Short mmCIF file of N, CA and C in Angstrom, two decimals:
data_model
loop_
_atom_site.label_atom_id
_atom_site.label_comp_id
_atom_site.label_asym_id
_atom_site.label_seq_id
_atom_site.Cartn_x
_atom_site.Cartn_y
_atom_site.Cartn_z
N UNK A 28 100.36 81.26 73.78
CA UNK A 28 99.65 82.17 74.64
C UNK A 28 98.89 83.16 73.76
N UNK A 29 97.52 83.16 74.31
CA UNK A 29 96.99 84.37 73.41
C UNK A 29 97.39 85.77 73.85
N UNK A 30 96.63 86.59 72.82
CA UNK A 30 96.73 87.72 73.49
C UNK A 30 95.25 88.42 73.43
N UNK A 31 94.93 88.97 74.58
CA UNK A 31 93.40 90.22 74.34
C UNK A 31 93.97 91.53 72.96
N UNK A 32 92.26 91.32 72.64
CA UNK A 32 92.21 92.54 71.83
C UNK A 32 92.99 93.83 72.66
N UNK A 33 93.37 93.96 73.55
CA UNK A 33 93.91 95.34 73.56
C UNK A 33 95.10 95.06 73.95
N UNK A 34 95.52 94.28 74.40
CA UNK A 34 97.42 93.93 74.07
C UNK A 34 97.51 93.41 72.95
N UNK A 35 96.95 93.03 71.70
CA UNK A 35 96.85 93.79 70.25
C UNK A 35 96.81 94.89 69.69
N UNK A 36 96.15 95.62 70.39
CA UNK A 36 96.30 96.73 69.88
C UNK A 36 97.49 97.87 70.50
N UNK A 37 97.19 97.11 71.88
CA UNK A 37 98.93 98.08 71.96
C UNK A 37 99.98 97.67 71.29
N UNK A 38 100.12 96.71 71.00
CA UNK A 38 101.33 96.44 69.79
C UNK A 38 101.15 96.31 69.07
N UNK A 39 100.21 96.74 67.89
CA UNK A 39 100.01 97.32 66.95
C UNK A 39 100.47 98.45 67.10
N UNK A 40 100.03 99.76 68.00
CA UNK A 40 100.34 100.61 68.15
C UNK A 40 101.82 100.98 68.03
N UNK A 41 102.35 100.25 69.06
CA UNK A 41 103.80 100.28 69.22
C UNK A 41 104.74 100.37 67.49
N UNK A 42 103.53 99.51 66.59
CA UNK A 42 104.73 99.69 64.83
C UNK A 42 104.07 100.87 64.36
N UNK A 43 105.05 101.09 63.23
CA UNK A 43 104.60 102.50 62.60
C UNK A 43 103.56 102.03 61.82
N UNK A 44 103.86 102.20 60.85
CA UNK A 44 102.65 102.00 59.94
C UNK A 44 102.94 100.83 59.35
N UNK A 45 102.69 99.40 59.70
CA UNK A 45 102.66 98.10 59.33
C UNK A 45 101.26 97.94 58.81
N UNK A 46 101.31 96.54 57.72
CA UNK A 46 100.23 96.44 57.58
C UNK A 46 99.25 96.53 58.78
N UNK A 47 99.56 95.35 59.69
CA UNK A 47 98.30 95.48 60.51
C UNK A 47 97.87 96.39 61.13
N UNK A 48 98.89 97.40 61.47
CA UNK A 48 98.23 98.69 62.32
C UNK A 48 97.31 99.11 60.94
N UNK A 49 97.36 99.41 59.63
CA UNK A 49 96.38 99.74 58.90
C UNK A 49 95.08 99.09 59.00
N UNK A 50 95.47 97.93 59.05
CA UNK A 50 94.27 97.26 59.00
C UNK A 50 93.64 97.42 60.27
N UNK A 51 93.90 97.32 61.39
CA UNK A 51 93.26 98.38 62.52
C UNK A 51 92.85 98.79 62.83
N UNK A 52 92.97 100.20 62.10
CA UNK A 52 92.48 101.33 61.59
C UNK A 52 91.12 101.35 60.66
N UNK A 53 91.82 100.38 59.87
CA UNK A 53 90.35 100.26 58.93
C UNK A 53 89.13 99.55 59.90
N UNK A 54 89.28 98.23 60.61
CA UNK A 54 88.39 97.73 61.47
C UNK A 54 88.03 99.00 62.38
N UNK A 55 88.43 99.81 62.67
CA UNK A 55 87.70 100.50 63.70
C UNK A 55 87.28 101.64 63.07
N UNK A 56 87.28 102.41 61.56
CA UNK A 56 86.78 102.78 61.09
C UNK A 56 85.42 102.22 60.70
N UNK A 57 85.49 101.21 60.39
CA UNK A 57 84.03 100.60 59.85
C UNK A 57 82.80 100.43 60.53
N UNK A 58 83.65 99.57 62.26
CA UNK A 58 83.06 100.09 63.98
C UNK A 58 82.49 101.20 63.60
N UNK A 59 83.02 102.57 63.03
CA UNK A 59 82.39 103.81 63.30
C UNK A 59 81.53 103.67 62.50
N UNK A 60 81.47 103.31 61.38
CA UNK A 60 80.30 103.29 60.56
C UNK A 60 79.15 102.26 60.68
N UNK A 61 78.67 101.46 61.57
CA UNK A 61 77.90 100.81 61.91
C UNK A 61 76.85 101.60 62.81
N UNK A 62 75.70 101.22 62.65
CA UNK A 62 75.09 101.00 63.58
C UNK A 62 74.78 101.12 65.09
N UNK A 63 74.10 102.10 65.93
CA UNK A 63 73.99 102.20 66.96
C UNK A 63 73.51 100.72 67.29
N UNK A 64 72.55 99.95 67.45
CA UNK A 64 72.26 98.95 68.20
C UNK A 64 73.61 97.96 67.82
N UNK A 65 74.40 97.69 66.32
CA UNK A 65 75.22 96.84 65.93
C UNK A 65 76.46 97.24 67.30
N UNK A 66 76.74 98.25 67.37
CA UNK A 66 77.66 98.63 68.24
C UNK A 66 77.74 98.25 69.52
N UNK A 67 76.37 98.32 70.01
CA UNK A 67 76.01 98.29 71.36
C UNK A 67 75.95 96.46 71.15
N UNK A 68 76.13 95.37 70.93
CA UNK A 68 75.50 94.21 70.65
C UNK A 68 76.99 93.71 70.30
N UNK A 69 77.90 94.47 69.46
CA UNK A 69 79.11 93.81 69.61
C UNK A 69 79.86 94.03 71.15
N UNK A 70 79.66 95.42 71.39
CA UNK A 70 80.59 95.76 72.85
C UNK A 70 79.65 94.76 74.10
N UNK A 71 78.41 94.43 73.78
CA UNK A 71 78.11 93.71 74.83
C UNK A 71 78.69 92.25 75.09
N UNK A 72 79.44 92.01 73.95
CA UNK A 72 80.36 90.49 73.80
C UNK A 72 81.80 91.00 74.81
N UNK A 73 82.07 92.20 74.93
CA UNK A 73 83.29 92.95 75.69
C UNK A 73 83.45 92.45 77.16
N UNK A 74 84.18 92.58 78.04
CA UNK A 74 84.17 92.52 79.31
C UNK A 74 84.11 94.03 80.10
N UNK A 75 83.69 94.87 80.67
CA UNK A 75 83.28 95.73 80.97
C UNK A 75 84.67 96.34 80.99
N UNK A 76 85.55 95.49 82.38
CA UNK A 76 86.96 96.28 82.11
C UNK A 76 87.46 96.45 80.96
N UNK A 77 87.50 95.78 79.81
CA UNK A 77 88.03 96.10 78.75
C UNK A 77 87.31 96.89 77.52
N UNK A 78 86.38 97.50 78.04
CA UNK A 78 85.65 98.16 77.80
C UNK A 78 85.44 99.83 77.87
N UNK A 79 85.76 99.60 79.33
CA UNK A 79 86.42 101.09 80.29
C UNK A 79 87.46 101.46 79.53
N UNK A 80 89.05 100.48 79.22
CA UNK A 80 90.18 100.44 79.22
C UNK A 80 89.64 100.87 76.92
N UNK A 81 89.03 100.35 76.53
CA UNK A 81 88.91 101.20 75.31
C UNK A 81 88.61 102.60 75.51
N UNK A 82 87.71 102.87 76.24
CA UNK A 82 87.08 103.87 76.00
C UNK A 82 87.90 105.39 76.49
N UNK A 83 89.04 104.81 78.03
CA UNK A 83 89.88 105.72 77.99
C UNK A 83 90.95 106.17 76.84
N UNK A 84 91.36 104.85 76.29
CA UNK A 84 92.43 105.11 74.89
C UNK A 84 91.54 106.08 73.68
N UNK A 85 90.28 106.20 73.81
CA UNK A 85 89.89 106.85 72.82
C UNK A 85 89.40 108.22 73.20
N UNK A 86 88.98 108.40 74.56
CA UNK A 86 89.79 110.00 74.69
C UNK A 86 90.82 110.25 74.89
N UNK A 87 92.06 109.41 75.44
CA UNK A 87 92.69 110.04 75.51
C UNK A 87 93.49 110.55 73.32
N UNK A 88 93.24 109.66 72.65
CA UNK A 88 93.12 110.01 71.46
C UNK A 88 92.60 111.47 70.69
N UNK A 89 91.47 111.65 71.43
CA UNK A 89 90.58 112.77 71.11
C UNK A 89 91.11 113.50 71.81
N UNK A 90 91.42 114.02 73.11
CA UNK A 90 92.32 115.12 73.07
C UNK A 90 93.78 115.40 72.17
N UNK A 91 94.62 114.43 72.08
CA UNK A 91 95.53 114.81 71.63
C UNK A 91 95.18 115.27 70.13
N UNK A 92 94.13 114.99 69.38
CA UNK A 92 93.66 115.05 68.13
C UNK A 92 92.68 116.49 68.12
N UNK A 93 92.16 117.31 69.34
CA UNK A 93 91.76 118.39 69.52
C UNK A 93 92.62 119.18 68.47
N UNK A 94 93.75 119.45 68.42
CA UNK A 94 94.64 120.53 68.38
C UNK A 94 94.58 120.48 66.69
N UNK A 95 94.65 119.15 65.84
CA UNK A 95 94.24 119.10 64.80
C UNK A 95 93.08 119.95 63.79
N UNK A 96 92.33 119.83 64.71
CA UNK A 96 91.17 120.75 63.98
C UNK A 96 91.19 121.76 64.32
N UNK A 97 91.78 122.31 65.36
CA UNK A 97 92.13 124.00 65.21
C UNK A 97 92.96 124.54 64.51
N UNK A 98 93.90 123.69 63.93
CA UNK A 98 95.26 124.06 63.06
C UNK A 98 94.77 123.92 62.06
N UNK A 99 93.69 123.30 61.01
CA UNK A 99 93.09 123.31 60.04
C UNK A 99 92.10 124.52 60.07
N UNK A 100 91.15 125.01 61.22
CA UNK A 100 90.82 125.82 61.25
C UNK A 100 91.52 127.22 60.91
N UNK A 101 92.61 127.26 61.81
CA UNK A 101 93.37 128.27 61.52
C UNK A 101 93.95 128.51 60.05
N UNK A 102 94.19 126.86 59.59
CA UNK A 102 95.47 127.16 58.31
C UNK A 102 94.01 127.94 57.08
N UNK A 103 92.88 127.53 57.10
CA UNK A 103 91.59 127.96 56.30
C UNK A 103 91.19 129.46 56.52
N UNK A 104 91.63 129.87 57.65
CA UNK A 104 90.99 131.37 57.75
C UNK A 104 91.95 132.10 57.74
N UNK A 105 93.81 132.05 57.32
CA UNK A 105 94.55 132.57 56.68
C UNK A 105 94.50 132.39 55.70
N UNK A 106 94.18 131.46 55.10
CA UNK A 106 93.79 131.58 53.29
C UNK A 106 93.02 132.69 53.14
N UNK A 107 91.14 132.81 53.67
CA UNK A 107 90.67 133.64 53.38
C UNK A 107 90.92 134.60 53.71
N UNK A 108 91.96 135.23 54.00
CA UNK A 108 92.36 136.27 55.04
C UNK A 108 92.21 136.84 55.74
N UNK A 109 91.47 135.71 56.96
CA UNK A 109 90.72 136.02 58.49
C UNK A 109 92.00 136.33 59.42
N UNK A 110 92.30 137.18 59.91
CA UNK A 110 93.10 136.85 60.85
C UNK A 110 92.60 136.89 62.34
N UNK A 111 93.26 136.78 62.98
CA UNK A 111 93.37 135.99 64.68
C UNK A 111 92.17 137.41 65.23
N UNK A 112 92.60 138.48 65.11
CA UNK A 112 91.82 139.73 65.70
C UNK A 112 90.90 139.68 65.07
N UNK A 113 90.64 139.65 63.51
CA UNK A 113 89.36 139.59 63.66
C UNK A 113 88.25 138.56 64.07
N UNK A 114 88.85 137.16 64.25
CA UNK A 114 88.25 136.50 64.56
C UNK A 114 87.49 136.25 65.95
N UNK A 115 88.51 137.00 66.74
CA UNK A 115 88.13 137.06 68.17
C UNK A 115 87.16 138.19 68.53
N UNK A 116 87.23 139.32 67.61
CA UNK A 116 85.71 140.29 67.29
C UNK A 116 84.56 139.68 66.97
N UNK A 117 84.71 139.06 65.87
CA UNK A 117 83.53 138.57 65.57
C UNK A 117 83.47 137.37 66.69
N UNK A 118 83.78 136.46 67.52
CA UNK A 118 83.72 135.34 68.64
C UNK A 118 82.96 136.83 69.48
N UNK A 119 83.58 137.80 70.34
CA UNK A 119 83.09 138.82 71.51
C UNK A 119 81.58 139.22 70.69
N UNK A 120 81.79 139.16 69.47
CA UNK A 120 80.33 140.58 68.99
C UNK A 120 78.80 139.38 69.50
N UNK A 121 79.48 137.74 69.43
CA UNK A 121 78.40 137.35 69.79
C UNK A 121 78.06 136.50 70.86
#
């Protein structure tokens, strides 16, 4: 029995860090680095539902990954020794 690309990837998901979930990762990194028309020309080989069904897994990705870049934000402007008040002055002054 086969399986679809995305009951692959949910069990990929499901291991920690196995090879193939790396490799994964790397394929859909590279996806990112292609090409607007290349992109649009592979997903048109897609089935629409499974298409939809990517596109929710990848916000719902991007929210949970929101919080990331504010905690880097934050951990960078306690180095320089921004803190929280002043930052929210300078956010109101503009």
């Amino acid at each position: 029995m086969s399986m679809s690309i995305i009951e692959m990837a949910r069990v990929l998901e499901q291991m920690e860090e196995s090879p193939e979930k790396l490799m994964f990762g790397r394929l859909l990194s590279e996806l990112g680095n292609q090409s607007q028309e290349r992109v649009r020309s592979a997903a048109r080989q897609v089935s629409v539902p499974t298409l939809r069904d990517l596109i929710y897994q990848f916000q719902v990705v991007i929210e949970e990954r929101k919080g990331e870049t504010t905690k880097k934000l934050a951990e960078e402007m306690a180095k320089e020794g921004v803190s929280l008040e002043d930052f929210q002055a300078y956010l109101s002054s503009k």
